[in-house]
Short mmCIF file of C-alpha atoms and ligand atoms in Angstrom, two decimals:
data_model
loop_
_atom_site.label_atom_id
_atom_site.label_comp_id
_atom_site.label_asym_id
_atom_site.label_seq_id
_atom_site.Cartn_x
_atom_site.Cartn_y
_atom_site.Cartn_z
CA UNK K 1 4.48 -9.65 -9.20
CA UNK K 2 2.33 -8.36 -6.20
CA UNK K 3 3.12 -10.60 -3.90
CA UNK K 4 6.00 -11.19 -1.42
CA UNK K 5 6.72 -14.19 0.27
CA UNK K 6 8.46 -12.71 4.33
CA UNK K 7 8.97 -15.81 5.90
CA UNK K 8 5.27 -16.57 7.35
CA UNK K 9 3.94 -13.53 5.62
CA UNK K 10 2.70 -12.87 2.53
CA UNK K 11 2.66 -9.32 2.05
CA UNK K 12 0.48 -8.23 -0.44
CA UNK K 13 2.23 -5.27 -2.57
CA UNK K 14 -0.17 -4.45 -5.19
CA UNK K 15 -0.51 -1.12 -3.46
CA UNK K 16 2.66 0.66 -2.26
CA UNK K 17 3.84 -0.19 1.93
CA UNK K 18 5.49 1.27 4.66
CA UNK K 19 8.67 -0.37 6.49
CA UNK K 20 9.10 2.10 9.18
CA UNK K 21 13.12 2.25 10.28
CA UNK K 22 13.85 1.33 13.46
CA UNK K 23 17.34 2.12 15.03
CA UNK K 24 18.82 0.54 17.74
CA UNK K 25 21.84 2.36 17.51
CA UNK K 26 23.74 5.45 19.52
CA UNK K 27 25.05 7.36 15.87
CA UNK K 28 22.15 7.10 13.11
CA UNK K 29 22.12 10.44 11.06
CA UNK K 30 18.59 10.78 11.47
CA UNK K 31 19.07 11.34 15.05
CA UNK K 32 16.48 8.80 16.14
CA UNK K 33 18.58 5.68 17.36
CA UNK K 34 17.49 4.31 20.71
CA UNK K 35 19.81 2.14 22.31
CA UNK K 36 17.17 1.11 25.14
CA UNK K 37 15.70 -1.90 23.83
CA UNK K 38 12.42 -1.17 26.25
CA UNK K 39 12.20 2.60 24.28
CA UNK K 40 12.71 0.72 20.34
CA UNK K 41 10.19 -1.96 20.78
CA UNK K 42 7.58 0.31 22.02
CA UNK K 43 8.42 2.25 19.29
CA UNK K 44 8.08 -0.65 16.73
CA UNK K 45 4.39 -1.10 18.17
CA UNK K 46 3.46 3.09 17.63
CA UNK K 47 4.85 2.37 14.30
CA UNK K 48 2.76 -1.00 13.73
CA UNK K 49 -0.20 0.89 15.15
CA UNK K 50 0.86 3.69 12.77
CA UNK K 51 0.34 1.14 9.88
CA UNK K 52 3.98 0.03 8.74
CA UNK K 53 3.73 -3.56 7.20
CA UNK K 54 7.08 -4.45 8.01
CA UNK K 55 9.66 -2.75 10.51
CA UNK K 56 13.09 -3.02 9.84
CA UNK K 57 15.41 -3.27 12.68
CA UNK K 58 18.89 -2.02 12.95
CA UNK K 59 21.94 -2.08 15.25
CA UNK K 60 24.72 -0.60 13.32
CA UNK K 61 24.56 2.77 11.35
CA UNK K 62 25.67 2.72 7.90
CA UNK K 63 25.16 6.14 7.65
CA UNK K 64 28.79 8.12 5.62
CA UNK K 65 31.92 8.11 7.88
CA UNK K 66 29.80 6.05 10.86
CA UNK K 67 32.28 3.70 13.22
CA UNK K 68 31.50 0.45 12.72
CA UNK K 69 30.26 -2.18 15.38
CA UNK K 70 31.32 -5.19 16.24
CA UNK K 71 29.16 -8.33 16.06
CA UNK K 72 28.39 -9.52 19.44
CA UNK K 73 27.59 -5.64 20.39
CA UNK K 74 25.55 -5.71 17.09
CA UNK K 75 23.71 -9.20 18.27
CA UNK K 76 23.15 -7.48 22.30
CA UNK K 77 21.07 -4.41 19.75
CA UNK K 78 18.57 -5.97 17.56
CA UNK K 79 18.11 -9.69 19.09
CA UNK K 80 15.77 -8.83 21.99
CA UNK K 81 14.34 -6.23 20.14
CA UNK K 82 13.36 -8.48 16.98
CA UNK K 83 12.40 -11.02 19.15
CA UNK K 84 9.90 -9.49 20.98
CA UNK K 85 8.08 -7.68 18.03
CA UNK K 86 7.76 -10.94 15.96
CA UNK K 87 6.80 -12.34 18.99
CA UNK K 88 3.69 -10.23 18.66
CA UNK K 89 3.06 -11.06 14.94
CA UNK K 90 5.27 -8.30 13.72
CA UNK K 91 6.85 -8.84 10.18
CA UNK K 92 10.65 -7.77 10.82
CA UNK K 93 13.15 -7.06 8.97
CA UNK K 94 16.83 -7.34 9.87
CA UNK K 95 19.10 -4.50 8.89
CA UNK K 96 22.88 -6.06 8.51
CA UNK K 97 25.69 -6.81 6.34
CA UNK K 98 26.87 -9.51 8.78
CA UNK K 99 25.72 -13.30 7.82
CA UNK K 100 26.10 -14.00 11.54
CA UNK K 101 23.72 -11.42 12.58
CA UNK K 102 21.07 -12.51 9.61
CA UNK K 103 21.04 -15.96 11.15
CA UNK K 104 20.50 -15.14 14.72
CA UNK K 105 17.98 -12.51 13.74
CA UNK K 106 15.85 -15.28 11.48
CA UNK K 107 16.10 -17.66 14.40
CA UNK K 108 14.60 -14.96 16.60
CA UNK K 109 12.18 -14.53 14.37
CA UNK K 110 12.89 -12.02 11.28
CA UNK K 111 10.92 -12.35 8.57
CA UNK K 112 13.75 -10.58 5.65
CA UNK K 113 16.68 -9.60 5.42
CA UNK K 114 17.47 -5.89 4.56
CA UNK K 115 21.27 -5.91 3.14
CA UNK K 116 22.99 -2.51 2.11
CA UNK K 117 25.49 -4.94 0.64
CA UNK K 118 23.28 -6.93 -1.51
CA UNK K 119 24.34 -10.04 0.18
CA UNK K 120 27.67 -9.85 -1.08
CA UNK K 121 29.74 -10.74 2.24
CA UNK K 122 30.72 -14.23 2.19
CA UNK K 123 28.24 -16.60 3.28
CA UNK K 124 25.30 -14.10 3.09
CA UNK K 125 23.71 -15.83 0.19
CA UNK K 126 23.97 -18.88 2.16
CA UNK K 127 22.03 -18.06 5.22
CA UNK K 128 19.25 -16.68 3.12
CA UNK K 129 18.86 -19.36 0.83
CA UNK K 130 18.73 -22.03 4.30
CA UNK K 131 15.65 -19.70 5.41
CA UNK K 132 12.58 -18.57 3.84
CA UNK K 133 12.79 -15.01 4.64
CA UNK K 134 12.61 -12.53 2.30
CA UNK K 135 15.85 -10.40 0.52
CA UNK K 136 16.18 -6.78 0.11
CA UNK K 137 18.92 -6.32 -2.79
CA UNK K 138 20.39 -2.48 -2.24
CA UNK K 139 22.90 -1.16 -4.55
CA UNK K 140 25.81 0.75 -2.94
CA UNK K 141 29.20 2.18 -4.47
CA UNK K 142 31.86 1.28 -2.49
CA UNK K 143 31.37 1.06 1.37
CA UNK K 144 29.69 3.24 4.18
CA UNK K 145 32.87 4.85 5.43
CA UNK K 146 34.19 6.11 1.99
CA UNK K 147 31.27 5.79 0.13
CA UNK K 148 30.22 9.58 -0.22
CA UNK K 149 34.01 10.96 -1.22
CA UNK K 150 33.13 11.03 -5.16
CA UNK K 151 30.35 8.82 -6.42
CA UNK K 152 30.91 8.67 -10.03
CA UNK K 153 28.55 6.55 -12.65
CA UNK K 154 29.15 6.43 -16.57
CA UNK K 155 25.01 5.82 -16.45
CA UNK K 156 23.49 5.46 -13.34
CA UNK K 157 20.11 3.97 -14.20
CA UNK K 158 21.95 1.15 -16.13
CA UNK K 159 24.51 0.57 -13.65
CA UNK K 160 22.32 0.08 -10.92
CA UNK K 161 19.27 -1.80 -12.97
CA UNK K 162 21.98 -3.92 -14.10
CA UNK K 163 23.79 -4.69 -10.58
CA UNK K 164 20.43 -5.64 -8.73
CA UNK K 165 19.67 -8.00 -11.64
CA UNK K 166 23.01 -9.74 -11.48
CA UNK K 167 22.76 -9.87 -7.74
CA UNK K 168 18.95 -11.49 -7.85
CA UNK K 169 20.71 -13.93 -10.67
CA UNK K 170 22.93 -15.04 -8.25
CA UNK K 171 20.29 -15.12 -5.13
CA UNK K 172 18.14 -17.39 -7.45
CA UNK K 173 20.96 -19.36 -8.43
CA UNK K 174 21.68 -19.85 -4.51
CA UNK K 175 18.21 -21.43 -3.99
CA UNK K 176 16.67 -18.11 -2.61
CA UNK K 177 12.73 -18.09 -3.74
CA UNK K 178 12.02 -15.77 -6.52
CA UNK K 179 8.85 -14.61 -4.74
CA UNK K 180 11.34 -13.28 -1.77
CA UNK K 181 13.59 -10.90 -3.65
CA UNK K 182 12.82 -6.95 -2.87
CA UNK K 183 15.45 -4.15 -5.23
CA UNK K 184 16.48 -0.95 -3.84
CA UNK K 185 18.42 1.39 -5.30
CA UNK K 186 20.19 2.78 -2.70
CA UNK K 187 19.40 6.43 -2.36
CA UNK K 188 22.50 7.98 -0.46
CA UNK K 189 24.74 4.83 -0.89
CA UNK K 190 27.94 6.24 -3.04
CA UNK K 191 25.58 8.52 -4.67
CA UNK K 192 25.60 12.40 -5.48
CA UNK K 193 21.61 14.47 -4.91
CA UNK K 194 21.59 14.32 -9.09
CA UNK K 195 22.30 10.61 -8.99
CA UNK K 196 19.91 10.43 -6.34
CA UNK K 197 17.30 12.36 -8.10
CA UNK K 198 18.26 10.39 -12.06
CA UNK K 199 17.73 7.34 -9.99
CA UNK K 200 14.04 8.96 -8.33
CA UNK K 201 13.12 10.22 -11.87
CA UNK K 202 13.56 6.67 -13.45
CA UNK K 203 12.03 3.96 -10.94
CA UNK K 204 10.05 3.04 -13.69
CA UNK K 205 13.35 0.98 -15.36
CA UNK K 206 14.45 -0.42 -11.96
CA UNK K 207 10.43 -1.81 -11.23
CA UNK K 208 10.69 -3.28 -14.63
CA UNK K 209 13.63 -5.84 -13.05
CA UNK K 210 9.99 -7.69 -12.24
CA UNK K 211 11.04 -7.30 -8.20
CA UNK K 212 9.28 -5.23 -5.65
CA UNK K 213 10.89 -2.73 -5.62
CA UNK K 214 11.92 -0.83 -2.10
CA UNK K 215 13.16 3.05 -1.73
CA UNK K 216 14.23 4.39 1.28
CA UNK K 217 14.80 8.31 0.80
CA UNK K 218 13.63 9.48 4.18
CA UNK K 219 15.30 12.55 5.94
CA UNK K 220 18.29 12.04 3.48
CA UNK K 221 20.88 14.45 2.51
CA UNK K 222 19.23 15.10 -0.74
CA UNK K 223 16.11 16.48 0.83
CA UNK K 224 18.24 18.65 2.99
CA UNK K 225 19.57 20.30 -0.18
CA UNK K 226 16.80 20.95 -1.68
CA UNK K 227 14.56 22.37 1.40
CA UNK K 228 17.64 24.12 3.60
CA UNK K 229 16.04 21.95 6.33
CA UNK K 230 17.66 20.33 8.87
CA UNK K 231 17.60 16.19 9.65
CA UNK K 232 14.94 16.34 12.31
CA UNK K 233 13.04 19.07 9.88
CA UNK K 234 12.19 16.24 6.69
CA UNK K 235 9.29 15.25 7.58
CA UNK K 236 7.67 16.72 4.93
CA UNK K 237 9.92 16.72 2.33
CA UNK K 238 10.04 12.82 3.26
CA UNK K 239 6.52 12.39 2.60
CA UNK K 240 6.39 13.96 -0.66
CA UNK K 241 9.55 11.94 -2.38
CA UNK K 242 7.98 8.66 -0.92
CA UNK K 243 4.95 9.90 -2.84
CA UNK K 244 6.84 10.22 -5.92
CA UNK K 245 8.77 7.21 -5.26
CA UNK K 246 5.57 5.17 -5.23
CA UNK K 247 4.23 7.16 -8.28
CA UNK K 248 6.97 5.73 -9.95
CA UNK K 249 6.74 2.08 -9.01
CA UNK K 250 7.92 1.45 -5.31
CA UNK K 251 6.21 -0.93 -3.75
CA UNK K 252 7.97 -0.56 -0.15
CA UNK K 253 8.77 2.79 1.42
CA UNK K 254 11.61 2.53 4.35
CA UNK K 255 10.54 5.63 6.24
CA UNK K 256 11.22 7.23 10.05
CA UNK K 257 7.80 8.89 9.80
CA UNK K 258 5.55 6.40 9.24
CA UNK K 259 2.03 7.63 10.09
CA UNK K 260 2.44 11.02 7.69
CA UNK K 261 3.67 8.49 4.43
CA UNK K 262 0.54 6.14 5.50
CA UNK K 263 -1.65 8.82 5.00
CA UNK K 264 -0.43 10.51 2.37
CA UNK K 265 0.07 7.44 0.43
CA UNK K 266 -3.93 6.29 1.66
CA UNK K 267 -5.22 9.52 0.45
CA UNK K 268 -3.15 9.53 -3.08
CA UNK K 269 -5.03 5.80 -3.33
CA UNK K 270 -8.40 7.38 -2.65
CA UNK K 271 -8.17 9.90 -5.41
CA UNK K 272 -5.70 7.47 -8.46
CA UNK K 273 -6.45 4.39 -7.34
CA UNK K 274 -2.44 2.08 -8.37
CA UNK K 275 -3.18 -0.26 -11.24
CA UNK K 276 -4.94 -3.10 -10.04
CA UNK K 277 -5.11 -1.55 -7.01
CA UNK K 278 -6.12 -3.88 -4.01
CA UNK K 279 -6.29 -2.39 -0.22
CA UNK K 280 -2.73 -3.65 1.08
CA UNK K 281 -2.67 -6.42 3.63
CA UNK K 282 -0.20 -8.93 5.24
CA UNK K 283 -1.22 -12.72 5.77
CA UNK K 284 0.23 -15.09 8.19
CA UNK K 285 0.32 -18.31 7.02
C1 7PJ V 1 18.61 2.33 3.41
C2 7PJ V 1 18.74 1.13 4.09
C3 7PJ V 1 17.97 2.33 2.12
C4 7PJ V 1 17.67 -0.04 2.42
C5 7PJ V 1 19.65 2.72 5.25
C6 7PJ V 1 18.95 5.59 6.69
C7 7PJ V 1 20.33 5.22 6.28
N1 7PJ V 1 18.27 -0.05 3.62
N2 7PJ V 1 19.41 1.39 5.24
N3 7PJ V 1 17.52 1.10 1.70
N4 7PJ V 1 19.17 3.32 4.14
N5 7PJ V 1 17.20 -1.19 1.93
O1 7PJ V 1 18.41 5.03 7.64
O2 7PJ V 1 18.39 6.51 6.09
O3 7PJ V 1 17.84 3.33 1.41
S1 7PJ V 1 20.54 3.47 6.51
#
């Protein structure tokens, strides 16, 4: 499947994409929220100039331990914001677990819906499967605030490959178009660095689900382990696991730095070309 179906896009993902993260929030870990909405649209154009296919916006950090926020506060974040990138042909992506925020954010123009809860709030399904934007399934054990206190799999790899194929059972069950459903493991979400890096290691089983598959590793704790770096000090160490990441079968990388993973991944296409390799380009139907 190289093809996903955004709402009016039709993103081509033969070749591996950026989503480039963008916070509207006061608390993300990554230090980079902006709760002017002047400062995050201008910085959802750098990152569109940059070359991110899709920018995902989000008002409420679901990083571990982060307070949540409330739903109209959520709403006053990312609904000006969204409106006025898609506005400009952007393909955006909504960042919530809250059905009410998914529907406003479609109506101002989001193109998918980015859920760390796999849809699993009631109604979620529902207001996807009433649009045509696209899903993004992520896998998380337990929730944000608790999530991190002692992740614990029998088999990680077949817990999580089996969880995102229930969850796209039940999405196409709901009506929601095949040719709209994105996987994600979760990288951070309830797991420990060596489920992180089990998970990194074996992409290969998750991509074999048949979905586009999504990975968003950028800045995490897991890269802070291993380089000693600080948050704002990943850059790097960003680039190289999205590399790996999209060695391994990701089609979509949700990154902060999205010019460095553009070029790396442009220059890694140069030299191996990805099977079938096509150059990667959005449509608007
Ligand atoms: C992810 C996400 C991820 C998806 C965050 C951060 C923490 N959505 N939202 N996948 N991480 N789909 O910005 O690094 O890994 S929030």
């Amino acid at each position: 499947m190289t093809v996903l179906v955004a709402g009016r896009f039709e993103l081509d993902v033969a070749t591996p994409c950026v989503m480039g993260i963008l916070n509207v929030t006061a608390d993300s870990f990554s230090g980079d929220g902006r709760l002017d909405h002047a400062a995050a649209i201008a910085h959802g154009r750098a990152m569109l100039r940059d070359g991110a296919r899709i920018l995902d916006v989000g008002g409420e950090s679901t990083r571990p331990g982060a307070a949540p926020v409330d739903e109209a506060e959520e709403l006053h974040r990312v609904i000006p914001v969204i409106e006025a990138l898609a506005a400009e042909g952007a393909c955006v992506s909504v960042d919530t677990m809250k059905p009410s925020v998914m529907r406003e954010a479609i109506a101002a123009g989001a193109s998918m819906i980015n859920d760390v809860n796999a849809l699993q709030t009631p109604g979620a399904v529902g207001v996807a499967a009433a649009s045509n934007a696209a899903v993004c399934l992520m896998h998380m054990q337990g929730e944000p605030a608790t999530m991190q206190t002692a992740p614990a799999y029998a088999d990680v790899v077949t817990e999580i490959r089996a969880f995102l194929q229930r969850r796209a059972s039940a999405c196409i069950d709901a009506g929601i178009d095949k040719r709209g459903i994105v996987v994600d493991p979760g990288i951070g979400f309830g797991k420990t660095p060596a489920h992180n890096l089990a998970l990194l290691r074996r992409l290969d089983a998750l991509a074999a689900l048949g979905f586009p598959l999504l990975v968003g590793i950028s800045r995490k704790a897991t890269l802070g382990l291993i380089t000693g770096r600080e948050v704002g000090e990943r850059a790097a160490a960003s680039v190289a696991a999205a590399l790996a990441a999209a060695v391994r079968g990701a089609r979509i990388l949700r990154v902060h730095d999205v010019r460095e993973t553009v070029d790396a991944l442009a220059v890694w296409n140069a030299i191996e070309p990805w099977p079938a390799s096509s150059p990667s380009r959005t449509t608007e139907q």
